[in-house]
PDB file of C-alpha atoms in Angstrom:
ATOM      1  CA  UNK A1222    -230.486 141.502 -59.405  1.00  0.00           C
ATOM      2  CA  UNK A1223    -228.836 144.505 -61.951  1.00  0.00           C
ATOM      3  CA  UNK A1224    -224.901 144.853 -61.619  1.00  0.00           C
ATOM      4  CA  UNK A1225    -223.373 147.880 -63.351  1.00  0.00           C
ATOM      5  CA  UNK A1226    -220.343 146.445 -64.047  1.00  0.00           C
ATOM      6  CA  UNK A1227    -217.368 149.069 -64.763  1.00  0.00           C
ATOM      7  CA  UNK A1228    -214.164 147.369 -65.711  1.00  0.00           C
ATOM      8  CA  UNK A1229    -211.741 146.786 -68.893  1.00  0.00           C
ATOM      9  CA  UNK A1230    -212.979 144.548 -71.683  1.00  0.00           C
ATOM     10  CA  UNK A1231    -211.197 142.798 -74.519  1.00  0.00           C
ATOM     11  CA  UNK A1232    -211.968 141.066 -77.329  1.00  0.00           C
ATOM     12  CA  UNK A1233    -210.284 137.289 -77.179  1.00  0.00           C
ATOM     13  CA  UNK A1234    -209.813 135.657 -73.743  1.00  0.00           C
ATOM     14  CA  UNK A1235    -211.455 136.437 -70.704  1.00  0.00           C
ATOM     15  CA  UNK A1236    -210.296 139.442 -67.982  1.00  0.00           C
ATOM     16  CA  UNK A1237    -212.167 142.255 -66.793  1.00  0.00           C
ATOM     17  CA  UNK A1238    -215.243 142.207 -67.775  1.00  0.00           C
ATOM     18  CA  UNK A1239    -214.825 139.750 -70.093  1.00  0.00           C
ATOM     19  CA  UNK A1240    -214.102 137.184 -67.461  1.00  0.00           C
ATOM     20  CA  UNK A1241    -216.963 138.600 -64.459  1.00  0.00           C
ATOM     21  CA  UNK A1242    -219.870 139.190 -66.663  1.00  0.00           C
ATOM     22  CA  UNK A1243    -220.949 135.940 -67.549  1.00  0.00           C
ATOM     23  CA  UNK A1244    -220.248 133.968 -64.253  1.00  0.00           C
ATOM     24  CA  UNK A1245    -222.699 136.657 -62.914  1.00  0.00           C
ATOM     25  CA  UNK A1246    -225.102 135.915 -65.620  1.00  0.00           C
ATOM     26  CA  UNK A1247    -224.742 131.955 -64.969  1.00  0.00           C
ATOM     27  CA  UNK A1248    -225.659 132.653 -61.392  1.00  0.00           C
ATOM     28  CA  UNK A1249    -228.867 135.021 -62.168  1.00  0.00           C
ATOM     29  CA  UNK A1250    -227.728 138.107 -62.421  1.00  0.00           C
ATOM     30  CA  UNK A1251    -228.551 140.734 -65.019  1.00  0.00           C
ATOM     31  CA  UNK A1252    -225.256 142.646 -66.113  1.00  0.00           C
ATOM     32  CA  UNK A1253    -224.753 146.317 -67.367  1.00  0.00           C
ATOM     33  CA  UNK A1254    -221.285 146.031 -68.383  1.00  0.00           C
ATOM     34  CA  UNK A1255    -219.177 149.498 -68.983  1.00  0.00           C
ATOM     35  CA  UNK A1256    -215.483 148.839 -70.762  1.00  0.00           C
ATOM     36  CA  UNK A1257    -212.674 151.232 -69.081  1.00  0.00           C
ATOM     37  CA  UNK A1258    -210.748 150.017 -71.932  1.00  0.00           C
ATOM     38  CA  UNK A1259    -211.128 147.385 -75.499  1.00  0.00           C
ATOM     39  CA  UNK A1260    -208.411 146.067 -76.313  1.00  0.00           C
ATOM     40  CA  UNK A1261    -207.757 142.465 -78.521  1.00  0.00           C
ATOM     41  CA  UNK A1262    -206.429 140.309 -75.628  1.00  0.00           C
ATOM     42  CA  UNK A1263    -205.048 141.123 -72.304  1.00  0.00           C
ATOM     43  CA  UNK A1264    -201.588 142.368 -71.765  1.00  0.00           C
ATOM     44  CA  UNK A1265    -199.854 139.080 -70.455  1.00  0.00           C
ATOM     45  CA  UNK A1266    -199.290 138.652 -73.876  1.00  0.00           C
ATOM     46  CA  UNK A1267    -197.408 141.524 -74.328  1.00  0.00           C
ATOM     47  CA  UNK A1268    -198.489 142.720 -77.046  1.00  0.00           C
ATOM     48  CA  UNK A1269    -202.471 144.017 -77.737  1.00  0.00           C
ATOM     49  CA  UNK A1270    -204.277 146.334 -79.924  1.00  0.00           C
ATOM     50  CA  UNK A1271    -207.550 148.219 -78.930  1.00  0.00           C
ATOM     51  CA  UNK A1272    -208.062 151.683 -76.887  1.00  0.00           C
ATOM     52  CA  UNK A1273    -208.295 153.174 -73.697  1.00  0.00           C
ATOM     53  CA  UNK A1274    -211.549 154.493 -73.389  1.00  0.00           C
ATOM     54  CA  UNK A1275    -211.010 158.079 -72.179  1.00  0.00           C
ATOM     55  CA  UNK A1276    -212.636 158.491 -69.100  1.00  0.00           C
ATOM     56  CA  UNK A1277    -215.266 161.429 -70.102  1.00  0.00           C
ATOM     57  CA  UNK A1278    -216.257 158.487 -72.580  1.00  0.00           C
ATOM     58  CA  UNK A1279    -216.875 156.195 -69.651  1.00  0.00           C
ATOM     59  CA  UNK A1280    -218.704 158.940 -67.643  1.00  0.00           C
ATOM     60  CA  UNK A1281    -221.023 159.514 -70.482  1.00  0.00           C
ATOM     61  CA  UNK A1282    -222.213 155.863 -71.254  1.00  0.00           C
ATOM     62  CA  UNK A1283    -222.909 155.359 -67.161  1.00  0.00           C
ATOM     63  CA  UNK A1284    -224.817 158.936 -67.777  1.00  0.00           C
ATOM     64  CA  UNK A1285    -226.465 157.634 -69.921  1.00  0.00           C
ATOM     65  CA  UNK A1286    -227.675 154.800 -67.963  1.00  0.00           C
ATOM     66  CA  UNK A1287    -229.114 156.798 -65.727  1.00  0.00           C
ATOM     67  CA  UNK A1288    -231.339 158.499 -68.542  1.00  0.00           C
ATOM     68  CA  UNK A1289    -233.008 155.625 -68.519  1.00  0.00           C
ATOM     69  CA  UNK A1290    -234.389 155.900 -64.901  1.00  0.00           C
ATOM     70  CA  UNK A1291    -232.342 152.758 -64.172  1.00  0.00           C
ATOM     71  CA  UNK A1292    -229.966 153.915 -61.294  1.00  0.00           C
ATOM     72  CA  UNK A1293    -232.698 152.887 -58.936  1.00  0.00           C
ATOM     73  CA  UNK A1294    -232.583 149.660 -60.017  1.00  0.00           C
ATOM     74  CA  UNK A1295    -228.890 148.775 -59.389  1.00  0.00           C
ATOM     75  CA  UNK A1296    -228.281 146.416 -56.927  1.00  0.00           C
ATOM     76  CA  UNK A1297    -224.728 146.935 -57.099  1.00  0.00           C
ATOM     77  CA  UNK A1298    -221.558 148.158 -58.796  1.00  0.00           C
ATOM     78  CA  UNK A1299    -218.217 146.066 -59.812  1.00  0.00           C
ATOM     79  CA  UNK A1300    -214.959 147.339 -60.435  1.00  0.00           C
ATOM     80  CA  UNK A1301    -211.558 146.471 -60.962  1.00  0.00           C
ATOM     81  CA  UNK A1302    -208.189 147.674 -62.279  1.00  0.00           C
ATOM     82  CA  UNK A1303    -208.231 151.555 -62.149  1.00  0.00           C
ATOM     83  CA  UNK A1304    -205.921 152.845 -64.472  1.00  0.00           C
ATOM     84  CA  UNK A1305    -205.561 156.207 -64.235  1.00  0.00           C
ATOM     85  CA  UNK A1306    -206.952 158.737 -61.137  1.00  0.00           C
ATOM     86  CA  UNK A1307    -209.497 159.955 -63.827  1.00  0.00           C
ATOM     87  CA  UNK A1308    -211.359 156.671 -64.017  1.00  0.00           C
ATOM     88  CA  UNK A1309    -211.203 156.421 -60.604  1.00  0.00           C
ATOM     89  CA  UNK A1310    -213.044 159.491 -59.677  1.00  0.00           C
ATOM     90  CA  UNK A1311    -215.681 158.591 -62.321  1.00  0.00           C
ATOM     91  CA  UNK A1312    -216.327 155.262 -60.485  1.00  0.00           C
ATOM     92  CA  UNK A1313    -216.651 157.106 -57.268  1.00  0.00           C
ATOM     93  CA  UNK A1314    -219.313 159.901 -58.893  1.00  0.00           C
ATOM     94  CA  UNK A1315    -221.062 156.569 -60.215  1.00  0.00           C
ATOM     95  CA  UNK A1316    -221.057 155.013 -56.776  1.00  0.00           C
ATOM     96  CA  UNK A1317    -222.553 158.265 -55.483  1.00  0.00           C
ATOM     97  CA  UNK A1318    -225.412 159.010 -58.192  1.00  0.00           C
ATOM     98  CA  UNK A1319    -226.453 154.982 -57.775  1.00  0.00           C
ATOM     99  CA  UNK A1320    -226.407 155.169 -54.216  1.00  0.00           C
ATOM    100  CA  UNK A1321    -228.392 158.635 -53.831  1.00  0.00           C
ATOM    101  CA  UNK A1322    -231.272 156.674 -56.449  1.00  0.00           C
ATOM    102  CA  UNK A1323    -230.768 153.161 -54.426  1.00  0.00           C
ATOM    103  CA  UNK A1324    -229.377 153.721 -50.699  1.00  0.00           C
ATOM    104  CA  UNK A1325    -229.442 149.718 -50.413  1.00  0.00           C
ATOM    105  CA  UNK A1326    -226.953 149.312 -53.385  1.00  0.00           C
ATOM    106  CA  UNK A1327    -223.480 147.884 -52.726  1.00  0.00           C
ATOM    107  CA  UNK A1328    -220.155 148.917 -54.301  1.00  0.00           C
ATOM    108  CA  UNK A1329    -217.940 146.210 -54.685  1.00  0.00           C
ATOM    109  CA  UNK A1330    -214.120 147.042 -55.207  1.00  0.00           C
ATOM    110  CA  UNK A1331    -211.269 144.914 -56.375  1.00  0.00           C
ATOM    111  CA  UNK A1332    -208.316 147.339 -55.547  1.00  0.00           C
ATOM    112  CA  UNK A1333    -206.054 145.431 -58.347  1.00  0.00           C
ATOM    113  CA  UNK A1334    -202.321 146.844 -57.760  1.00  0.00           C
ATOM    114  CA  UNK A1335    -200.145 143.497 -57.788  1.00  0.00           C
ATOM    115  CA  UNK A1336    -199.077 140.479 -56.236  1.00  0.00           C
ATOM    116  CA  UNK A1337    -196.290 139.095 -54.056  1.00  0.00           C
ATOM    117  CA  UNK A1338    -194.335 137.972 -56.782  1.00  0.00           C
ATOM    118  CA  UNK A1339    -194.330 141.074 -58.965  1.00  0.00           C
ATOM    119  CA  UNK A1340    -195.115 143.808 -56.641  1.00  0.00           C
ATOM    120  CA  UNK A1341    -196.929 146.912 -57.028  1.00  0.00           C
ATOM    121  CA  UNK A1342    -197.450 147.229 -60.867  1.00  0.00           C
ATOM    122  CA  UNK A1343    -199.568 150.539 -60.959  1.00  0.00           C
ATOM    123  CA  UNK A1344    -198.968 153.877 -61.456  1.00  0.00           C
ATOM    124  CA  UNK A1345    -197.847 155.811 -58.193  1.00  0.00           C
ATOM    125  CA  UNK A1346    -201.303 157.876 -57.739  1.00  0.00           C
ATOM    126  CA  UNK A1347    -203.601 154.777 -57.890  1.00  0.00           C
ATOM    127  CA  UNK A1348    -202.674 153.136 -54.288  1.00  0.00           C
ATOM    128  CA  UNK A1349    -203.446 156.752 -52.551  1.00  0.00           C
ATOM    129  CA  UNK A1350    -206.464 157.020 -54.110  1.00  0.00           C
ATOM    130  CA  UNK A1351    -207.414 153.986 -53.808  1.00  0.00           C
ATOM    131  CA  UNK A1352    -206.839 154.882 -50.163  1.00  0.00           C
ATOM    132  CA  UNK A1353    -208.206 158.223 -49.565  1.00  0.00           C
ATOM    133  CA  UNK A1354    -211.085 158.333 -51.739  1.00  0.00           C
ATOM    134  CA  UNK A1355    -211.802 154.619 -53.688  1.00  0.00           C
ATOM    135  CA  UNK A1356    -212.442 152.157 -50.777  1.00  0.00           C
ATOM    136  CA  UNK A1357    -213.814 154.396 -48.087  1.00  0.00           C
ATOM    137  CA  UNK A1358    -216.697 154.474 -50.453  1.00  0.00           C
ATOM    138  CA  UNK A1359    -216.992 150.540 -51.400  1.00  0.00           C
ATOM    139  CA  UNK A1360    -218.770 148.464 -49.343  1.00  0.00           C
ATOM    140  CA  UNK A1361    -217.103 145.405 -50.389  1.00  0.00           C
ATOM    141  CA  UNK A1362    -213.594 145.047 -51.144  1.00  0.00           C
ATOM    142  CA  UNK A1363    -211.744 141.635 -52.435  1.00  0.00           C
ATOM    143  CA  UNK A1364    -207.623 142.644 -52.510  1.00  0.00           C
ATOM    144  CA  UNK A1365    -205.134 139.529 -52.538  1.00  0.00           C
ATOM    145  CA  UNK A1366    -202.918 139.489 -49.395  1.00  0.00           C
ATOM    146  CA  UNK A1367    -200.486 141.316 -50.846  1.00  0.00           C
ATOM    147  CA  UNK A1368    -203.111 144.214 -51.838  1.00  0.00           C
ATOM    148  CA  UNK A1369    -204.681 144.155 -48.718  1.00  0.00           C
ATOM    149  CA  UNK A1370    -201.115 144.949 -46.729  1.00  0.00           C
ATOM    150  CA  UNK A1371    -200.664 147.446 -49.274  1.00  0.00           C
ATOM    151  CA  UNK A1372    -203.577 149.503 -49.470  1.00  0.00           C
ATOM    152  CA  UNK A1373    -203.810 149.510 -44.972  1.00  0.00           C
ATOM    153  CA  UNK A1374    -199.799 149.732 -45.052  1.00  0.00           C
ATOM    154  CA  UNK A1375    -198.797 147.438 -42.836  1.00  0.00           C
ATOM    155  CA  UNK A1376    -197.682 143.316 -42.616  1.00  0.00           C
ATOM    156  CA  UNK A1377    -200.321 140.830 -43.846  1.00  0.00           C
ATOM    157  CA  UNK A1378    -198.103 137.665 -44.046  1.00  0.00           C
ATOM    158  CA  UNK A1379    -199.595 135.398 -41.477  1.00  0.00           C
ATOM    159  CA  UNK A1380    -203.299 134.027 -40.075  1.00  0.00           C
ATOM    160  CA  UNK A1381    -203.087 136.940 -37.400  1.00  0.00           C
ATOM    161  CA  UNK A1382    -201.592 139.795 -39.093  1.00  0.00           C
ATOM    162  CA  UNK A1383    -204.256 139.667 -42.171  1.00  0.00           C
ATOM    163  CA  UNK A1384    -206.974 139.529 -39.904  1.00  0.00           C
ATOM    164  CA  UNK A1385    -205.926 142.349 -38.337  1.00  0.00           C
ATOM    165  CA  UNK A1386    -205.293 143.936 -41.839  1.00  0.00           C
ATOM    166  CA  UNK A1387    -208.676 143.156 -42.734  1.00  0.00           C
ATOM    167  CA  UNK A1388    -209.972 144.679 -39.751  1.00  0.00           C
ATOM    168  CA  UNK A1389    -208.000 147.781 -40.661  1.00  0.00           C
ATOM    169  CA  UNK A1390    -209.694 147.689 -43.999  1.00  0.00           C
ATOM    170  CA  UNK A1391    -212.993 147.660 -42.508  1.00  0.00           C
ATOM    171  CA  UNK A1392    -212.059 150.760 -40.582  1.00  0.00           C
ATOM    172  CA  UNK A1393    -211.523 152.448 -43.538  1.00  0.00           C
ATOM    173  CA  UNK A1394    -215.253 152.092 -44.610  1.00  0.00           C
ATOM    174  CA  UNK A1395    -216.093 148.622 -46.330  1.00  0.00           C
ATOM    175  CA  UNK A1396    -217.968 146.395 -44.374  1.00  0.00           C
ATOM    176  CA  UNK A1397    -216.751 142.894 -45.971  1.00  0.00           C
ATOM    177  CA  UNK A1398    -213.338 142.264 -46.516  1.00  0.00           C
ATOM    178  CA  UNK A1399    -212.576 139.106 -49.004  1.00  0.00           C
ATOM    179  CA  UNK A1400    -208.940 138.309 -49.420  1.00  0.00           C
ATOM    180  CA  UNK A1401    -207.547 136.115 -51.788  1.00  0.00           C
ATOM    181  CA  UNK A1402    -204.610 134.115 -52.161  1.00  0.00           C
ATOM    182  CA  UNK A1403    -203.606 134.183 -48.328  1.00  0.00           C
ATOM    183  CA  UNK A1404    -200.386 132.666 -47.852  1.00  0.00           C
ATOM    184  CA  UNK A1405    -199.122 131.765 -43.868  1.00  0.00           C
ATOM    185  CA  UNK A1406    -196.041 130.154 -42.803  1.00  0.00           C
ATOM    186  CA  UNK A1407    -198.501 127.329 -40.681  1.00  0.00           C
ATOM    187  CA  UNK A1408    -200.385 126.231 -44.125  1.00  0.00           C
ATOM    188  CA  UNK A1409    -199.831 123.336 -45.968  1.00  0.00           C
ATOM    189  CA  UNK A1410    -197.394 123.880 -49.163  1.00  0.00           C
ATOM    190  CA  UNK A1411    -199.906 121.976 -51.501  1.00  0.00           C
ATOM    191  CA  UNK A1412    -203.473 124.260 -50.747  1.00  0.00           C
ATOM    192  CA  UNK A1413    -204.541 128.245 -51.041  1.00  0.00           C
ATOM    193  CA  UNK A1414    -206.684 129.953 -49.127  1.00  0.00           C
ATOM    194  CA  UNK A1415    -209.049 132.644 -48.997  1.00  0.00           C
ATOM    195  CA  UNK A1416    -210.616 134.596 -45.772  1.00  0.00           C
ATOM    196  CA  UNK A1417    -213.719 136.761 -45.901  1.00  0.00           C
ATOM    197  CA  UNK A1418    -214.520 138.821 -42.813  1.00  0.00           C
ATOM    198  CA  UNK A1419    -217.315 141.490 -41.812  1.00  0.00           C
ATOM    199  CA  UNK A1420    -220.015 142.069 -38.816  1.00  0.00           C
ATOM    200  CA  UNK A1421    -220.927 138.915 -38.324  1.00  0.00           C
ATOM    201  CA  UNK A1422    -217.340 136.906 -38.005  1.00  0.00           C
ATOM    202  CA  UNK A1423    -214.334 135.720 -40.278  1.00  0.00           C
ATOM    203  CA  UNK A1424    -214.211 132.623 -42.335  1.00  0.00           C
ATOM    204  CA  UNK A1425    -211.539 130.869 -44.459  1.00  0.00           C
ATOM    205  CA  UNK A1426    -211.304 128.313 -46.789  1.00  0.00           C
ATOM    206  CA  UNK A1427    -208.791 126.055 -48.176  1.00  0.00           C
ATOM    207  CA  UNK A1428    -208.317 124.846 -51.399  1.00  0.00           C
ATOM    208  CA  UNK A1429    -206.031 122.178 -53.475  1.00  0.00           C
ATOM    209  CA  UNK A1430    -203.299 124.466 -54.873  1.00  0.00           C
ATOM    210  CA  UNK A1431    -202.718 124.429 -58.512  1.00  0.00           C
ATOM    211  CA  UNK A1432    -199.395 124.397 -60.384  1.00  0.00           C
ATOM    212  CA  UNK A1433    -200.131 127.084 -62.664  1.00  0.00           C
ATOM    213  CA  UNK A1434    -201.635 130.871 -62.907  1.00  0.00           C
ATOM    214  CA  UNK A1435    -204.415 132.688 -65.291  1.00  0.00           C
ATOM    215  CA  UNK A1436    -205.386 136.140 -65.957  1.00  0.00           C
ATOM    216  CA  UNK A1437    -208.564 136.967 -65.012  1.00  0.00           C
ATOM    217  CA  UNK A1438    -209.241 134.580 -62.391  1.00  0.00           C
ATOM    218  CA  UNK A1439    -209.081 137.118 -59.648  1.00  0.00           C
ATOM    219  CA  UNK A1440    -211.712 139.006 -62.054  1.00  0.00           C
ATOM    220  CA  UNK A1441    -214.055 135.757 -61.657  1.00  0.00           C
ATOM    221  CA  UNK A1442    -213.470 135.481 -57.860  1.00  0.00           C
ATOM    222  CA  UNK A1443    -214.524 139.203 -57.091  1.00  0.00           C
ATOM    223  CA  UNK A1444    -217.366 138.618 -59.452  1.00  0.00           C
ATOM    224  CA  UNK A1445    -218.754 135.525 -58.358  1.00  0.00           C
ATOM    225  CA  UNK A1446    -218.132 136.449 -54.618  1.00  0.00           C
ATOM    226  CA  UNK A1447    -219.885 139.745 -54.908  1.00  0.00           C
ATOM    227  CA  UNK A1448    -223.165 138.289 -56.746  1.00  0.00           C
ATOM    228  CA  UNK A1449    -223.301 134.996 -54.246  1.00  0.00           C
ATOM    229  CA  UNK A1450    -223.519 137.624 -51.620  1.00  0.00           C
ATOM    230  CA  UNK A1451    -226.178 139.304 -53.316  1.00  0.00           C
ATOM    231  CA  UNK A1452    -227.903 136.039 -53.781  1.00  0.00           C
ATOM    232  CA  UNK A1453    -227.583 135.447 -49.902  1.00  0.00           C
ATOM    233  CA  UNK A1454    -229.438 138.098 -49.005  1.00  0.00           C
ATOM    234  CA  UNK A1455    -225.964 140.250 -47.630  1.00  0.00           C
ATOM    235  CA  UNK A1456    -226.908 143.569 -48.727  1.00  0.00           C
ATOM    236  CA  UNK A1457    -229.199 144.378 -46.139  1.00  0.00           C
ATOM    237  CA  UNK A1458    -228.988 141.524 -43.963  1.00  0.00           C
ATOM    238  CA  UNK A1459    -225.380 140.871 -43.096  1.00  0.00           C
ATOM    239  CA  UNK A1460    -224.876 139.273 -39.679  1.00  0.00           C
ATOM    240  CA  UNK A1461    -228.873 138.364 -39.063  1.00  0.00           C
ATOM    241  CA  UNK A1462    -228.256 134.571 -39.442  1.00  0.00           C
ATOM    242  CA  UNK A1463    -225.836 132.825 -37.226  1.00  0.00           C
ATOM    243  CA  UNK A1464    -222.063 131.565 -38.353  1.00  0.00           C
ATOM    244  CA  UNK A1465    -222.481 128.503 -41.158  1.00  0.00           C
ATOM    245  CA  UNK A1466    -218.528 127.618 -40.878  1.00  0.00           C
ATOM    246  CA  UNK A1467    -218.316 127.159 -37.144  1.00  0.00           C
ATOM    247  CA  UNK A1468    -220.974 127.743 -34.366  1.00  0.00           C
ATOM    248  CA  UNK A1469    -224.270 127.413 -36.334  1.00  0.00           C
ATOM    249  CA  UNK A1470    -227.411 126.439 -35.555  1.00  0.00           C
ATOM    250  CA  UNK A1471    -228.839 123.086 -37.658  1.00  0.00           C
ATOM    251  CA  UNK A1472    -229.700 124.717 -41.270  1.00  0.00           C
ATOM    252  CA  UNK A1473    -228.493 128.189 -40.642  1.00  0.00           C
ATOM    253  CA  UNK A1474    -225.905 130.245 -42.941  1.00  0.00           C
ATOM    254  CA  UNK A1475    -223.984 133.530 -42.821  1.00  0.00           C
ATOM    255  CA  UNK A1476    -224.513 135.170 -46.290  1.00  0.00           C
ATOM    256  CA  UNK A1477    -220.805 135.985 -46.189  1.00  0.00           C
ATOM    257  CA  UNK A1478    -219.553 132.396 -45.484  1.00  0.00           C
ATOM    258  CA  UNK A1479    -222.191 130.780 -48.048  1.00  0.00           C
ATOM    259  CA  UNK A1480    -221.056 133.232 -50.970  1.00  0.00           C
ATOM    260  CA  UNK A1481    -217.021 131.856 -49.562  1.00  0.00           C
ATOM    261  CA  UNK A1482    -217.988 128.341 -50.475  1.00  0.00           C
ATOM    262  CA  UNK A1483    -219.743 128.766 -53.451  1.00  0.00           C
ATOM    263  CA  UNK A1484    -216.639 131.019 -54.799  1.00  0.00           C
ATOM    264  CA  UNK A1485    -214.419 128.603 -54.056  1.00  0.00           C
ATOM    265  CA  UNK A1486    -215.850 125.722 -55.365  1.00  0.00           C
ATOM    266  CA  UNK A1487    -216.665 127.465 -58.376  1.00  0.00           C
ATOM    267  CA  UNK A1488    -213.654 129.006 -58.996  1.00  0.00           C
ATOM    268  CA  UNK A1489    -211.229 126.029 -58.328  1.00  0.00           C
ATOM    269  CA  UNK A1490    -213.295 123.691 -60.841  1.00  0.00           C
ATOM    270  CA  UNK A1491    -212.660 126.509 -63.490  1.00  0.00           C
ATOM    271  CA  UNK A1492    -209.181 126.357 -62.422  1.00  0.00           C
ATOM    272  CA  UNK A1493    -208.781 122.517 -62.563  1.00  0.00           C
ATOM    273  CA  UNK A1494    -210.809 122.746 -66.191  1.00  0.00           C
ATOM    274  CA  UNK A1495    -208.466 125.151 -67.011  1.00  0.00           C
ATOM    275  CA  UNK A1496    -205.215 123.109 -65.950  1.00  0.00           C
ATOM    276  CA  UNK A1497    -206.323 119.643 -67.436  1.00  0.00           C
ATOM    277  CA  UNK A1498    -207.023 121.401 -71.193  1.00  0.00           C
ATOM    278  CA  UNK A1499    -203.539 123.653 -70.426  1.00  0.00           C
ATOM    279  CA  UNK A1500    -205.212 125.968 -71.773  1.00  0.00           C
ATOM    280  CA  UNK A1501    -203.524 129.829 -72.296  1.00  0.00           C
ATOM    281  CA  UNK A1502    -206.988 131.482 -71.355  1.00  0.00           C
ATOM    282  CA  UNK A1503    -210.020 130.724 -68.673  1.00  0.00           C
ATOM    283  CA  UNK A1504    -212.246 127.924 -69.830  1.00  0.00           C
ATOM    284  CA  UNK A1505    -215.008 130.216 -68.380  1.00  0.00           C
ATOM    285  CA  UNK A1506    -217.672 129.229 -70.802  1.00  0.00           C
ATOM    286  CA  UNK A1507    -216.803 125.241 -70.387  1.00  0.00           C
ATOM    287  CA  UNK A1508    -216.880 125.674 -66.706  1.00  0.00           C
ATOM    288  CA  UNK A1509    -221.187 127.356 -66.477  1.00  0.00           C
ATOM    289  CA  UNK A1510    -222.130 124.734 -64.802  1.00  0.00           C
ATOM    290  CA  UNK A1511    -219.434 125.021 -61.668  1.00  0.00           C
ATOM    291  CA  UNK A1512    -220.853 128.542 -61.278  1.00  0.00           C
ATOM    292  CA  UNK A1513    -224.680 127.826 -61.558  1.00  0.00           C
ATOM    293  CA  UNK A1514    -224.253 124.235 -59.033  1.00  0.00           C
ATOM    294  CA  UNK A1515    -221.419 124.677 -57.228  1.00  0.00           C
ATOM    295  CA  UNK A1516    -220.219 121.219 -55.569  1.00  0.00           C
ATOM    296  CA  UNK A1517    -219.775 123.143 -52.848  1.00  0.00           C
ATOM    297  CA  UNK A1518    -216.557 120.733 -51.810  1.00  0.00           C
ATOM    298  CA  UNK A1519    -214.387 122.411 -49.616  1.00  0.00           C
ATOM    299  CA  UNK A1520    -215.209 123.255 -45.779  1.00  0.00           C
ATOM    300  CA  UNK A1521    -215.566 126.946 -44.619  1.00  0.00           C
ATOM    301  CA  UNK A1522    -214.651 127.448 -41.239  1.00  0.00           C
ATOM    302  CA  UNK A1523    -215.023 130.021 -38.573  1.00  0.00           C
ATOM    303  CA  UNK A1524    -211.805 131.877 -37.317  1.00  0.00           C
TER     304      UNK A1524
END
């Protein structure tokens, strides 16, 4: 399937675009990436070189994609961090132009605006927009728990008050909900967990949790979730099979839960690689093979 893929880019490490596109590749996907920004290195670093890519700039290389008569032939559209309201409403036009060639293509947002630990780190104008005119549009969405309790505005801090934060989400206009690192008083200290929810159910999944953090892993998680789902068969199908985490019938999977496993798997084993080389950036490339044969370890279970 074709993924126009509109997020930031740099040149050493792995984040944005940098970190989605070739997970999606690994897993069969053909990638039109578009760079919001270039810059050397991300900005953990603190300090990078590179531009912005003013977002007329933007707007013109995804016009020119569609010179080519290839809107028709998206499948779907990635992005992430929105940094300024001017990219955002050029992702939005985008979403509109593919959607009026292809009315079966998906939108898949990652609202990026923080974490628990940091808070909100965006400008003030991005988490209203995001609200008012970015994710009523999106089909899927894939906040963290804190993102997902900030873009609905209200508490996602346990099992029950995320689901009904994700169901809040959904009201809004996406139809699948992923959130990522979910954190609940009831968990066990040493795992993470993600829950994915739409028409056909909720699911979550635990995970061994690892001592350590790496930009752009949330950039392979929305990534490899988004083109799994794909793969599944979600985009015009969600909800026809019956549950795979709890009451399934022999051989029978939810597109939704099966693209939960495989992300998890996938993304933990890059995770662990990661870890065991202590390595300062992703070892996406090392870790292909996770993405292409997941082990597909870790139950998925029905909520």
């Amino acid at each position: 399937m074709n993924i126009l893929s509109i997020r930031s880019a740099v040149a050493y490490g792995h984040v944005g675009n940098s970190a989605a596109v070739f997970p999606l590749q690994r897993i069969g996907h053909e990638v039109w990436p578009v760079y919001t920004v270039n810059y050397s290195n991300h900005t953990g670093y603190g300090q990078w070189q590179g531009p912005i890519i003013p977002a007329a700039d933007v707007a013109s290389v995804i016009a020119g994609v569609g010179e080519r008569g290839a809107f028709s032939l998206i499948d779907a559209l990635l992005s992430g961090y929105q940094g300024s309201s001017e990219i955002a409403e050029v992702i939005v036009d985008a979403v509109a132009q593919v959607k009026e060639a292809n009315p079966a293509a998906i939108y898949a947002c990652d609202p990026v605006m923080g974490n628990a630990k940091s808070g909100c780190h965006v400008a003030d104008d991005i988490p209203p927009l995001l609200r008012s005119k970015v994710v009523p549009v999106a089909d899927v969405i894939t906040p963290n728990q804190f993102e997902l309790g900030y873009l609905v505005e209200q508490d996602a801090t346990d099992l029950d008050s995320t689901l009904r934060a994700a169901a809040a989400a959904r009201e809004m206009g996406p139809s699948v909900v992923l959130v990522t690192s979910v954190e609940r008083p009831d968990a066990p200290e040493d795992v993470v967990e993600m829950i994915a929810v739409d028409d056909a159910g909720a699911w979550i999944v635990q995970t061994p949790r690892l001592p350590f953090k790496r930009n752009g892993s949330g950039d392979v998680t929305a990534a490899l979730f988004t083109g799994h789902y794909l793969n599944a068969g979600a985009a015009g199908a969600a909800g026809e099979s019956a549950s795979a985490g709890g009451a399934a019938s022999a051989g029978e999977t939810v597109p939704i839960a099966e693209a939960l496993a495989k992300t998890a798997s996938s993304v933990y084993d890059m995770l662990k690689l990661t870890f065991e080389a202590d390595s300062r950036e992703l070892k996406l490339v090392e870790a292909q093979e996770f993405y292409a044969n997941p082990r597909m370890q870790f139950s998925v279970e029905a909520l």
